Short mmCIF file of C-alpha atoms in Angstrom, two decimals:
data_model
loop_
_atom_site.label_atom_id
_atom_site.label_comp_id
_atom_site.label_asym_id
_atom_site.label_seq_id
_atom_site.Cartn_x
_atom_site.Cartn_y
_atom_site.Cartn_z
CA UNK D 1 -43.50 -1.99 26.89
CA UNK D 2 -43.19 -0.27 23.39
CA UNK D 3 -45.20 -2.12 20.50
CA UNK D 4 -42.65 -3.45 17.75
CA UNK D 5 -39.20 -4.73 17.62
CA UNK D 6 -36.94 -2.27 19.68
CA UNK D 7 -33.70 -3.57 18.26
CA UNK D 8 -35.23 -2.65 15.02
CA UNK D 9 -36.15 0.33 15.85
CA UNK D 10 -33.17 1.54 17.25
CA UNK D 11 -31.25 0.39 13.63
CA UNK D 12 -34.02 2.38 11.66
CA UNK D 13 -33.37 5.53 13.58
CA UNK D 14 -29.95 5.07 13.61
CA UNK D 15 -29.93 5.08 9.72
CA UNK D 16 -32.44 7.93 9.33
CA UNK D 17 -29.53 9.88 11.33
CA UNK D 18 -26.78 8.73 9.50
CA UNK D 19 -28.78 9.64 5.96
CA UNK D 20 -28.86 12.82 7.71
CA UNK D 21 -25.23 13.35 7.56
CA UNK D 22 -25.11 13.22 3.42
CA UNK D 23 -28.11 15.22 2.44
CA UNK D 24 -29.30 14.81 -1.22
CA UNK D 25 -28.60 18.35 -1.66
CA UNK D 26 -25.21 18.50 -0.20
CA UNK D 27 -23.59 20.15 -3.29
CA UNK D 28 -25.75 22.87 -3.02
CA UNK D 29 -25.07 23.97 0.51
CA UNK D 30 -21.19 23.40 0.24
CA UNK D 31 -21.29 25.57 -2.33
CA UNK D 32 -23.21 28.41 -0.83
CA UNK D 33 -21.39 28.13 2.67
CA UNK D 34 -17.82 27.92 0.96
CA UNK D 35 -18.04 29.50 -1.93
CA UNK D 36 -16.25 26.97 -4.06
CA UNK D 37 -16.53 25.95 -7.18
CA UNK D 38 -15.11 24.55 -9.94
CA UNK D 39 -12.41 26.54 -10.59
CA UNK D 40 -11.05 26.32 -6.75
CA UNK D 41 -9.75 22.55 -8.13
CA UNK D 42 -6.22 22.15 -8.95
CA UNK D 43 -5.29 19.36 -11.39
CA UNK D 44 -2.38 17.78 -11.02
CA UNK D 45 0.51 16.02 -13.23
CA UNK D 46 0.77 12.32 -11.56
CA UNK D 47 4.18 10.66 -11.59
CA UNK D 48 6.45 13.71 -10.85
CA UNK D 49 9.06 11.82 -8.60
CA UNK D 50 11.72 13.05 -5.67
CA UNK D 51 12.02 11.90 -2.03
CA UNK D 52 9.50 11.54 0.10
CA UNK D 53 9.56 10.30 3.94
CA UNK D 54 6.57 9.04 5.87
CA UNK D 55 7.09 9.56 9.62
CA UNK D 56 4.58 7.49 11.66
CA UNK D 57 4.40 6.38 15.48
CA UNK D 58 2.46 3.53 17.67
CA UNK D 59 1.55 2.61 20.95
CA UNK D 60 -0.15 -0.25 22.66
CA UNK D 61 -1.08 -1.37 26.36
CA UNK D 62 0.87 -4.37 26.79
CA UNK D 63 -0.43 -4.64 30.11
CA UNK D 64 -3.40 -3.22 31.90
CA UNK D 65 -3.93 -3.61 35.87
CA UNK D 66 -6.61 -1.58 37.79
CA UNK D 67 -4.01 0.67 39.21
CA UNK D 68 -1.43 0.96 36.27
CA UNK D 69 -0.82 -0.19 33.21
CA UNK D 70 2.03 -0.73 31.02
CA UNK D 71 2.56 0.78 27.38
CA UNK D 72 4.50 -0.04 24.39
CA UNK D 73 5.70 2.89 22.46
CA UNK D 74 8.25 3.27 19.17
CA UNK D 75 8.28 5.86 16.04
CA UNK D 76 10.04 5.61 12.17
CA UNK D 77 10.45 6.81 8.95
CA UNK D 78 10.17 5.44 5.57
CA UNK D 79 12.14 7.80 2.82
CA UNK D 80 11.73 6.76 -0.88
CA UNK D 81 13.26 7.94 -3.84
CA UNK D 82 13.94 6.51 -7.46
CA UNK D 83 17.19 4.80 -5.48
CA UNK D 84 15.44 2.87 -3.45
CA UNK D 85 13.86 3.11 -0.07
CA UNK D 86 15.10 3.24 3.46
CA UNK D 87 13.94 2.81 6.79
CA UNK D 88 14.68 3.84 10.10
CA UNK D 89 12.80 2.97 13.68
CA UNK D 90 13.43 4.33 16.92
CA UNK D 91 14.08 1.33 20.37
CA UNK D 92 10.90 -0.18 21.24
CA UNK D 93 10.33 1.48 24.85
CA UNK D 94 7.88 0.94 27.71
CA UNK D 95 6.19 2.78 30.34
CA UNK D 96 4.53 2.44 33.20
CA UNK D 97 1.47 4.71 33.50
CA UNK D 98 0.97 5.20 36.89
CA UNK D 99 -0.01 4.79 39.45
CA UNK D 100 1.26 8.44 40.26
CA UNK D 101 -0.26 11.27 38.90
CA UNK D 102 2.13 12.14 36.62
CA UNK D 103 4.31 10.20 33.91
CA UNK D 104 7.91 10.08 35.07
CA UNK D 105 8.84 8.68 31.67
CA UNK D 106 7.88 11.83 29.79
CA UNK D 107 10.19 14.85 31.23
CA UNK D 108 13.21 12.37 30.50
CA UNK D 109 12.08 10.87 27.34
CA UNK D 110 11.70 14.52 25.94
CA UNK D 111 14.76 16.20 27.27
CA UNK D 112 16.27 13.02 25.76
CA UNK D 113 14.64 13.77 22.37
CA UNK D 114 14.70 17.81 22.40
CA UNK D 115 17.24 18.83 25.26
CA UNK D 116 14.80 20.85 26.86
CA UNK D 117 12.23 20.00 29.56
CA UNK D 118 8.50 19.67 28.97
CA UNK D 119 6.01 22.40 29.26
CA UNK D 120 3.50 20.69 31.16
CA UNK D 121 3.60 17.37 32.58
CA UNK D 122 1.94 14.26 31.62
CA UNK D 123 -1.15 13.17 33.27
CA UNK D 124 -2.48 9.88 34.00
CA UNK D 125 -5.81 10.82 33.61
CA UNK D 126 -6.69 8.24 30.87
CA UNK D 127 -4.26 4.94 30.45
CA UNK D 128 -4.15 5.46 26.67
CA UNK D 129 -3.84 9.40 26.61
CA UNK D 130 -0.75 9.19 27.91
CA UNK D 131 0.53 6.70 25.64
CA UNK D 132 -0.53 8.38 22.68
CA UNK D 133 1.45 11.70 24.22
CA UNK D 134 4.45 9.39 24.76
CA UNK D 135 4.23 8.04 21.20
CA UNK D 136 3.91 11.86 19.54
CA UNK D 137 7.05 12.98 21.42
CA UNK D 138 9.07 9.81 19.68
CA UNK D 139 7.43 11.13 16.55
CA UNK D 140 8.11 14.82 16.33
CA UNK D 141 11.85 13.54 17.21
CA UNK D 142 12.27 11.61 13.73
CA UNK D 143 10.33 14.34 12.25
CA UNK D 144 12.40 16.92 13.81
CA UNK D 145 15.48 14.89 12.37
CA UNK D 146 14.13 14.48 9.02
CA UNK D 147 13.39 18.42 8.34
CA UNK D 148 17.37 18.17 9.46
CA UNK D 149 18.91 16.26 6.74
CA UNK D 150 16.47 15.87 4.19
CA UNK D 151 17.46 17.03 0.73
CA UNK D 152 15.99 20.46 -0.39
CA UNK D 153 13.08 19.77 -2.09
CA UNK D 154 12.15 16.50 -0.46
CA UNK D 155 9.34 15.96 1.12
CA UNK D 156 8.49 14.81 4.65
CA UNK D 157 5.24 13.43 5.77
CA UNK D 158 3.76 13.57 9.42
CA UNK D 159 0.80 11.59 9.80
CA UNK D 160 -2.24 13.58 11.06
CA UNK D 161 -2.32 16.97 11.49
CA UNK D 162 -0.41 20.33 11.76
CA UNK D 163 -1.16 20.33 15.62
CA UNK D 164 -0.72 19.45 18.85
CA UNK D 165 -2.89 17.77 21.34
CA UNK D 166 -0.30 18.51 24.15
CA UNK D 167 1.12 21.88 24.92
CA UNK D 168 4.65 20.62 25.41
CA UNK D 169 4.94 19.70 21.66
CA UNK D 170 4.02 23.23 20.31
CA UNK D 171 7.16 24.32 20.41
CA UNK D 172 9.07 21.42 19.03
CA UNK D 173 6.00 21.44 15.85
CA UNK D 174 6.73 25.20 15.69
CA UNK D 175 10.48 24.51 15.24
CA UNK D 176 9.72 21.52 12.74
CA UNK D 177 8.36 23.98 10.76
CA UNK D 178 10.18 26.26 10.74
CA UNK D 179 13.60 24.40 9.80
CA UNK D 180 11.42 22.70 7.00
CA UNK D 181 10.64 26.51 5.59
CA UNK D 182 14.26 27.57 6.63
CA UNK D 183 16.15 24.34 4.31
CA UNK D 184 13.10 24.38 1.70
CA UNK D 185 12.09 21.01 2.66
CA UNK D 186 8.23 20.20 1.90
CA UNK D 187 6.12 19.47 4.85
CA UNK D 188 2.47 17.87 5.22
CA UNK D 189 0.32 16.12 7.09
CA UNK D 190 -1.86 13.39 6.15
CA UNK D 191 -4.68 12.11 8.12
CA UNK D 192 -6.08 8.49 7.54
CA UNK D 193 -9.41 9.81 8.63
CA UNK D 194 -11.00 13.42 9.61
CA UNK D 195 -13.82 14.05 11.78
CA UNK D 196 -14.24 17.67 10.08
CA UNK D 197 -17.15 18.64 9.74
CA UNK D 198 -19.32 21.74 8.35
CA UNK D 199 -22.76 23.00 8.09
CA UNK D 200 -23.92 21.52 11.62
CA UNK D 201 -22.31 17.56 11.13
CA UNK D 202 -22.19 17.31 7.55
CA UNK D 203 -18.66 15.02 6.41
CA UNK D 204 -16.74 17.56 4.82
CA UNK D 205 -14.93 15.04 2.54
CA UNK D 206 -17.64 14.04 0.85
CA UNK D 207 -18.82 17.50 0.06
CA UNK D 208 -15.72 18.66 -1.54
CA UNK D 209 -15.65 14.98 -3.55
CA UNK D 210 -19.31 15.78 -4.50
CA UNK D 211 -18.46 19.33 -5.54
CA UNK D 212 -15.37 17.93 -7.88
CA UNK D 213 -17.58 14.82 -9.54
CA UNK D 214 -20.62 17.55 -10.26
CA UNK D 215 -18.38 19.85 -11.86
CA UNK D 216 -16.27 17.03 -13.82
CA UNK D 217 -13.15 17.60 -12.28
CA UNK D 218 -10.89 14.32 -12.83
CA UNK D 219 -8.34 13.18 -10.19
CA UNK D 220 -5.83 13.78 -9.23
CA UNK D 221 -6.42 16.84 -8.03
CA UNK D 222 -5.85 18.98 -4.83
CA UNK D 223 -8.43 22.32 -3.08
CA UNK D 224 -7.94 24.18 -0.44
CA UNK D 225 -10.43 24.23 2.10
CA UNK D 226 -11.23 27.66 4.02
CA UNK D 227 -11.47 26.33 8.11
CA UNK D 228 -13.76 29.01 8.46
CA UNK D 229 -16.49 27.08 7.29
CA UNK D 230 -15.97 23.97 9.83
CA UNK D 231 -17.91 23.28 12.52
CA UNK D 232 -15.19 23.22 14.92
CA UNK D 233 -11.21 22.87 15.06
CA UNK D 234 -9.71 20.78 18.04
CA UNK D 235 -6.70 22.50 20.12
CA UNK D 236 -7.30 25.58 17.66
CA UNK D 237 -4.47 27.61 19.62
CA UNK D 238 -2.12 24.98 18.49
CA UNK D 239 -3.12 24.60 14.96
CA UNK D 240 -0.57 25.55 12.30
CA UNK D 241 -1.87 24.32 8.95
CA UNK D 242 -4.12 25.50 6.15
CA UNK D 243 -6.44 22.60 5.32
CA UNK D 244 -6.58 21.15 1.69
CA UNK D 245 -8.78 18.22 0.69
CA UNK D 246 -6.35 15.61 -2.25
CA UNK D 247 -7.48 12.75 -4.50
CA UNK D 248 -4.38 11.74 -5.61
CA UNK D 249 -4.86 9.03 -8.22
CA UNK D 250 -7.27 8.62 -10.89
CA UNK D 251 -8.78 4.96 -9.24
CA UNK D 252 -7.54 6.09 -6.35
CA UNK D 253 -9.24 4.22 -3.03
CA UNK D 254 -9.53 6.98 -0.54
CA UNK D 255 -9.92 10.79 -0.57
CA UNK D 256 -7.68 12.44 1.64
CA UNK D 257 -7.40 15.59 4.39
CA UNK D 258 -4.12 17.28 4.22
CA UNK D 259 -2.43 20.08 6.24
CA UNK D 260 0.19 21.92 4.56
CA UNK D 261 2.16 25.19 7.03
CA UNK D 262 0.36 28.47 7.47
CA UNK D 263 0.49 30.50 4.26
CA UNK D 264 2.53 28.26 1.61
CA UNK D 265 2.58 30.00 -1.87
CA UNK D 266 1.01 28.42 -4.86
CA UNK D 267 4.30 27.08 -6.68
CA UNK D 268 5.26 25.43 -2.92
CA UNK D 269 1.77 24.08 -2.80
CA UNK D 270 1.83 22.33 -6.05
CA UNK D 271 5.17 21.22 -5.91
CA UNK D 272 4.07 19.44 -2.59
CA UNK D 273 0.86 18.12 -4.35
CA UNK D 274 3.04 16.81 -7.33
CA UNK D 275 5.67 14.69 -4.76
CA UNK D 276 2.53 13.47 -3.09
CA UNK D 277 1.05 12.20 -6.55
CA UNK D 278 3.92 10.65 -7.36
CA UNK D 279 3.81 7.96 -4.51
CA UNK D 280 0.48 7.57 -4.39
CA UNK D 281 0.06 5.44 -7.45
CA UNK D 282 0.88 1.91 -5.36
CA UNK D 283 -1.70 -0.73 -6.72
CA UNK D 284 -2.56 -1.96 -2.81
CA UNK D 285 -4.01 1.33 -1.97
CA UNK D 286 -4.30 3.82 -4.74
CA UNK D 287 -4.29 7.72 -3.97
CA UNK D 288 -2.41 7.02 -0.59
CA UNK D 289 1.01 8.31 -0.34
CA UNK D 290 3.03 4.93 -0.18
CA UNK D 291 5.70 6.27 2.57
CA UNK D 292 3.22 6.59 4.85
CA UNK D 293 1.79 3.35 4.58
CA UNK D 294 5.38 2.18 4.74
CA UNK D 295 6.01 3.90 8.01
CA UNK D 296 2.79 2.57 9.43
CA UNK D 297 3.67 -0.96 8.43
CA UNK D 298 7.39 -0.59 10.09
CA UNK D 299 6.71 0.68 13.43
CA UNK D 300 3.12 -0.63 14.06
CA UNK D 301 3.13 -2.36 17.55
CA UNK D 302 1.19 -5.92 16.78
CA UNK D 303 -0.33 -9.11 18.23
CA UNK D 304 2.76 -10.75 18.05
CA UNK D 305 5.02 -7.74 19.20
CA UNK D 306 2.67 -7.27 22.33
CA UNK D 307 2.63 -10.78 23.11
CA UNK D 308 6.63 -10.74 22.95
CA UNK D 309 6.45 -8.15 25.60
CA UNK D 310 4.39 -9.60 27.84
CA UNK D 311 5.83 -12.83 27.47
CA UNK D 312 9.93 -10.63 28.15
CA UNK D 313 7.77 -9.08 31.39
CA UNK D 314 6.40 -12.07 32.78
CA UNK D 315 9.86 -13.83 32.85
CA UNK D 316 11.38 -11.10 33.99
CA UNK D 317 8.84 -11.32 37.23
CA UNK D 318 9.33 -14.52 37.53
CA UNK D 319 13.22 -14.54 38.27
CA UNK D 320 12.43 -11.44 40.49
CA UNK D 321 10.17 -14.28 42.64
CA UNK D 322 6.82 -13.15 41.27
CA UNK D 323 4.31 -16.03 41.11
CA UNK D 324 1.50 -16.34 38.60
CA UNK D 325 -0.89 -15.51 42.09
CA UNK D 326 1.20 -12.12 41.55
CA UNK D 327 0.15 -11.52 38.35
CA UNK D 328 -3.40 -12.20 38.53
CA UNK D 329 -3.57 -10.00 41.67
CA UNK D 330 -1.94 -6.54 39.21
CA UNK D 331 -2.78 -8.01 35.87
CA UNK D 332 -5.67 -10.07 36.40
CA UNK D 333 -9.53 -8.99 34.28
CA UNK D 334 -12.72 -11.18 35.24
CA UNK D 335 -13.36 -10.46 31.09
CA UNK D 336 -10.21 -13.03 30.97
CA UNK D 337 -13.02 -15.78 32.38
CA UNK D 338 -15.67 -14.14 30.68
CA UNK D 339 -13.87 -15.24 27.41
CA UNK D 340 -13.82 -18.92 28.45
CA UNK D 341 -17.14 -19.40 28.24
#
């Protein structure tokens, strides 16, 4: 048996890893590996104001049995401007994934959203991969519509990145895109959180806030970050954004990773920046563009929401002549009686 306290142990190595990850000299080495500096930051006037929309999507397992499980999906958009703010939020819609192989759900939910059929098909590999896949295509529909009938000049928010994690939304991104380029509509992405990372694990947020605060640079302000220097990109034959690192208020609460399309000029850059800044000043969350958080609030799939479901599913089964017996035998977790005790 090893000498000590191995719980402790285990937290005192875990730390001396996680220390690892912001070394005291972290400045430094961004520096050398990116060669950025201070100039590379980009002030920024706050307040400029025009429409924005935040486009967000969720999911949720409303049911899980050991051969299939049922999901929750539903996607919105928040648009504000100085008029006032509207929302809009796609049916609340559920799926069954599995216990086939593939999703039925998914060929007619997209042909449904983008007249065309899928790529690939969906797999049921993982219960919430699929989900999430269902929940993207609802999202790059109101996105799709957005770029539509936006306003030149507006500017319409995805949350997360300028990529796909299924090869049957390429195209539809690609097209996105491009109608956003071909009506001069703004595009971005905005991720909540970023796993990038550079230099062999190091947080790459932190560097580039690090970098800013040693050279004096006051937010807001926007750089761009070359991905050349990452560690890794996920689904890089599907990426199609340059990578910029925002702080976007001067107390603002959280620095952010944005994705702007391939090869934006300057003017189109800062004019994106500048709409950004301008709803990001929201005393709840400084820094983070309020649409989005608006979106997110709208469609989010809750407690109560889930509950609702189940609660709609279970009556349903019950004036098809399913008994309770029924349900435990599909629905039924020994964690359930776990809990009880």
């Amino acid at each position: 048996m090893p000498s000590g306290d191995p719980y402790q142990e285990s937290v005192d190595k875990t730390l001396y890893r996680i220390r690892n990850f912001l070394p005291g000299d972290i400045v430094e080495r961004f520096q050398e590996q990116s060669g950025l500096d201070s100039s590379a930051f980009q002030a920024l006037e706050p307040g400029i104001r025009g429409t924005v929309t935040g486009i967000d999507g969720s999911s949720s397992l409303v049911l899980e049995g050991g051969s299939f499980s049922v999901a929750a999906i539903r996607a919105g958009r928040s648009t504000m401007q100085e008029s006032g703010t509207h929302r809009l939020l796609t049916p609340l819609l559920l799926s069954l994934l599995g216990p086939e192989s593939e999703n039925p759900d998914f060929p007619a939910l997209y042909w449904e959203c983008f007249e065309n059929d899928p790529l690939t098909p969906l797999d049921h590999d993982d219960p919430h991969g699929p989900a999430s896949v269902l929940r993207d295509t609802l999202e790059y529909w109101v996105a799709l519509r957005a770029v539509q009938t936006e306003a030149p000049e507006s500017l319409v928010l995805l949350d997360g990145a300028l990529r796909v994690s299924h090869a049957s939304h390429d195209p539809v991104l690609q097209q996105i895109i491009a109608t956003a380029e071909n009506r001069q509509v703004h595009l971005a992405a905005v991720a909540k959180r970023t796993e990038a990372t550079w230099g062999g694990g190091i947080p790459l947020i932190p560097a580039a806030e690090g970098l800013a605060s040693r050279a004096g640079v006051l937010p807001p302000w926007w750089i761009r970050i070359e991905t050349k220097i990452l560690d890794h990109m996920q689904f890089r034959q599907w990426q199609h954004g340059d990578l910029y690192i925002v702080k976007l208020h001067p107390h603002a609460a959280v620095t952010l990773k944005l994705e702007l399309p391939l090869d934006q000029d300057e003017q189109s850059v800062h004019e994106t920046m500048q709409l950004l800044a301008g709803y990001a000043d929201d005393g709840r969350l400084p820094g983070y563009p309020y649409p989005l958080l608006d979106a997110h609030r709208s469609v989010v799939i809750d407690q109560e929401t889930v509950d609702r479901i189940r609660h709609d599913l279970l009556r349903g089964m019950t004036g098809s002549g399913y008994t309770f017996s029924h349900y435990r035998q599909l629905f039924g977790d020994v964690h359930d009686e776990f809990r009880k005790y």
